Tab-separated table of C-alpha atoms in Angstrom:
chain	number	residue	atom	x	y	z
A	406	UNK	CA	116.012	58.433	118.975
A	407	UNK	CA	113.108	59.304	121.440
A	408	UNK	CA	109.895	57.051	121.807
A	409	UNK	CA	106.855	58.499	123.387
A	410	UNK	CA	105.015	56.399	125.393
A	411	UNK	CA	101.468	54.367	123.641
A	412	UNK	CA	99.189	56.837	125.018
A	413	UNK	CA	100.862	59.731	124.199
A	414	UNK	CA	101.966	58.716	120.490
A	415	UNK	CA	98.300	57.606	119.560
A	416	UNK	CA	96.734	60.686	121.474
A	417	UNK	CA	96.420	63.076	118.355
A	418	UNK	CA	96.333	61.287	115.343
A	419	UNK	CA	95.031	63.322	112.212
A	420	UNK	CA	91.845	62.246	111.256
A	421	UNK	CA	92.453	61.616	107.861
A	422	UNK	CA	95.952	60.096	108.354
A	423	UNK	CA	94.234	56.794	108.553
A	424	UNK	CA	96.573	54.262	110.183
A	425	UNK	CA	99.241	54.522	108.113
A	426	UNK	CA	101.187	56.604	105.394
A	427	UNK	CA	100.875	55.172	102.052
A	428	UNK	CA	99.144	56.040	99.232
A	429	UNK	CA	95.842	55.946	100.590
A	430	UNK	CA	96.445	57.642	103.603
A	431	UNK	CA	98.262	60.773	101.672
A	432	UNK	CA	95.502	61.408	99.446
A	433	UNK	CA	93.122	61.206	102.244
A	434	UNK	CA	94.858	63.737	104.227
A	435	UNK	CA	95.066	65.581	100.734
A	436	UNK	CA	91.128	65.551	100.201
A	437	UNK	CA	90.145	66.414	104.014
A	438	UNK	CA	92.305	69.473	104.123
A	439	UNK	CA	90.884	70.442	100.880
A	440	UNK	CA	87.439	70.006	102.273
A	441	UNK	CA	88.414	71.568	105.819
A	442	UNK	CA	89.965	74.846	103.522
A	443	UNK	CA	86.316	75.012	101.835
A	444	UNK	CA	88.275	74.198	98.461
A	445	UNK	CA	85.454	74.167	95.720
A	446	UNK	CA	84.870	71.694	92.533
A	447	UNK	CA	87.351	69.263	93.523
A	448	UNK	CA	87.969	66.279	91.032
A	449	UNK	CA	90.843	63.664	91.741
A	450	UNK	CA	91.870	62.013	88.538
A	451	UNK	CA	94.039	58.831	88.429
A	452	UNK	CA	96.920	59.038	86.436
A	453	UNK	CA	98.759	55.943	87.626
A	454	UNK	CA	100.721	54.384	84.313
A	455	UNK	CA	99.781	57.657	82.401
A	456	UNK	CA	102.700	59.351	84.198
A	457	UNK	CA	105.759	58.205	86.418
A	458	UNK	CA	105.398	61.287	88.135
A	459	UNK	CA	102.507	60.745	90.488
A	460	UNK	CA	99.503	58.260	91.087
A	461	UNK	CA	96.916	61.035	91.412
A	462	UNK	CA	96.135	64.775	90.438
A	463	UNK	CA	93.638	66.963	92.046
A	464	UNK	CA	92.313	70.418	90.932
A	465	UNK	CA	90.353	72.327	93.165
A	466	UNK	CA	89.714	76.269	93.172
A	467	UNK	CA	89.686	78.470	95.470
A	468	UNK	CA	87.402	82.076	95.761
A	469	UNK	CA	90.289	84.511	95.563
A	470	UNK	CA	93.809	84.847	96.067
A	471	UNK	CA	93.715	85.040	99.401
A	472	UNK	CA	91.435	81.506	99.741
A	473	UNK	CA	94.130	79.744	96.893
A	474	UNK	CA	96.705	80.369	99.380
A	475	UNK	CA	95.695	79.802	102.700
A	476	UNK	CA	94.517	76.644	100.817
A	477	UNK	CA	97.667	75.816	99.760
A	478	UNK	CA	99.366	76.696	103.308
A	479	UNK	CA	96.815	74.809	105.188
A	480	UNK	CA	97.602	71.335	102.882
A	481	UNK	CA	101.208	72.208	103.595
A	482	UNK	CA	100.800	72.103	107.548
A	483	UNK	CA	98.121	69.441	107.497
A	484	UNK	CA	101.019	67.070	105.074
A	485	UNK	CA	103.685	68.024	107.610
A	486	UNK	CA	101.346	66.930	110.817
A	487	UNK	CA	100.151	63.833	109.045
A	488	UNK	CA	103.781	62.936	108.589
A	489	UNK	CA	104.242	62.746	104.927
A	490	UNK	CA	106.903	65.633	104.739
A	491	UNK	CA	107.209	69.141	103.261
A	492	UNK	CA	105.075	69.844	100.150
A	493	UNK	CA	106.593	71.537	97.481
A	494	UNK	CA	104.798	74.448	96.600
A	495	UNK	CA	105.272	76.767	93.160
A	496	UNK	CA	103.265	79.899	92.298
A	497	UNK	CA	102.002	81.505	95.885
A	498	UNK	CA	103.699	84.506	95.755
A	499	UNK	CA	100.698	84.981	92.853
A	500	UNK	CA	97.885	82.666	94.154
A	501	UNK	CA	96.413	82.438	90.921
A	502	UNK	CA	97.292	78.863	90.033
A	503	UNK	CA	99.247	77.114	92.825
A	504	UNK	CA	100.893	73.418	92.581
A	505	UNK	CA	101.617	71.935	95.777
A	506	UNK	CA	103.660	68.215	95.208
A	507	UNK	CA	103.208	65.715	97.501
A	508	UNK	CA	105.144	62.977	96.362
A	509	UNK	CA	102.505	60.671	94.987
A	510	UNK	CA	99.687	63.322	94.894
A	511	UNK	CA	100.115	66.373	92.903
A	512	UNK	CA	97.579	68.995	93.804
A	513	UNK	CA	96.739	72.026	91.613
A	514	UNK	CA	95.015	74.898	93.653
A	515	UNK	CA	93.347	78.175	90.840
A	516	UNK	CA	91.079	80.695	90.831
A	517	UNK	CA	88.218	79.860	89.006
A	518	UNK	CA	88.622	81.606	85.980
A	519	UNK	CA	92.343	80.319	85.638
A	520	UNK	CA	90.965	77.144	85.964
A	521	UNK	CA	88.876	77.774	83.139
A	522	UNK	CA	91.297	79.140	80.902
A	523	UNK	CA	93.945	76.063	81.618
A	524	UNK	CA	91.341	73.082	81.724
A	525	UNK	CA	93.903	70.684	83.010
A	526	UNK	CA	91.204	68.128	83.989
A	527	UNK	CA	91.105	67.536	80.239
A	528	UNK	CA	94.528	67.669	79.779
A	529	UNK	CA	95.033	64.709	82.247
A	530	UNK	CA	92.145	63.076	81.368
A	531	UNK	CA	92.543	62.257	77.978
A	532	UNK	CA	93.139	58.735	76.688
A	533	UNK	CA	97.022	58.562	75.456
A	534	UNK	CA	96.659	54.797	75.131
A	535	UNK	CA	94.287	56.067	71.822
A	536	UNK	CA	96.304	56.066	68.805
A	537	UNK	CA	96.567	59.751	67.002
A	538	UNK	CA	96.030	60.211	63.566
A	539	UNK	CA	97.280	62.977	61.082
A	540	UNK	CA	95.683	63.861	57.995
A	541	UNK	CA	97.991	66.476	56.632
């Protein structure tokens, strides 16, 4: 095990890291990047007890391929530095929808118009505590 001296360990923090690396601090680094990476309409939604998966999702878009995956590589490398781990990421050989997991956050990357046609925000957002009712 090495330890780096005070000075040196607290010398380059990332900003968003915040102290420590919970919850909090993950979806901070999660939302900076996105802002650094000019990701546009971003909306976090809170899906904690709707979903043992995660605690939160976030959709943002990006301009074109290209910006959906240098988006998605710069959350990667900004996760890693912040010291919450490698990212999983699925569909960035296409860049037209990309998921990146996180653990606790799951972030979904589109184009806009794939982000129009899948409207996930109201996918997660509905109420499944609201009882359905069929009248067939």
């Amino acid at each position: 095990m090495i330890f780096e001296p005070e000075a040196t360990a607290a010398a380059a923090p990332h900003p968003a890291a915040g102290g420590t690396h919970g919850r909090a601090s993950l979806l901070d680094t999660v939302l900076a990047s996105l802002s650094d990476s000019k990701a546009e309409d971003i909306v976090t939604i809170d899906i904690t007890g709707k979903s043992p998966m995660a605690d939160q999702v976030i959709v943002a878009s990006g301009r074109s391929h290209r910006h959906v995956g240098a988006i998605a590589d710069h959350l990667q490398s900004d996760l890693k530095d912040a010291g919450h781990g490698n990212a999983k990421i699925e569909g960035a050989p296409q860049c037209d929808w990309v998921l990146i997991d996180a653990g606790d956050v799951i972030v979904h990357v589109f184009r806009p118009e794939v982000r129009d046609f899948y409207n996930i925000e109201k996918l997660w957002s509905a109420d499944v505590s609201a009882p359905v009712h069929y009248a067939g």
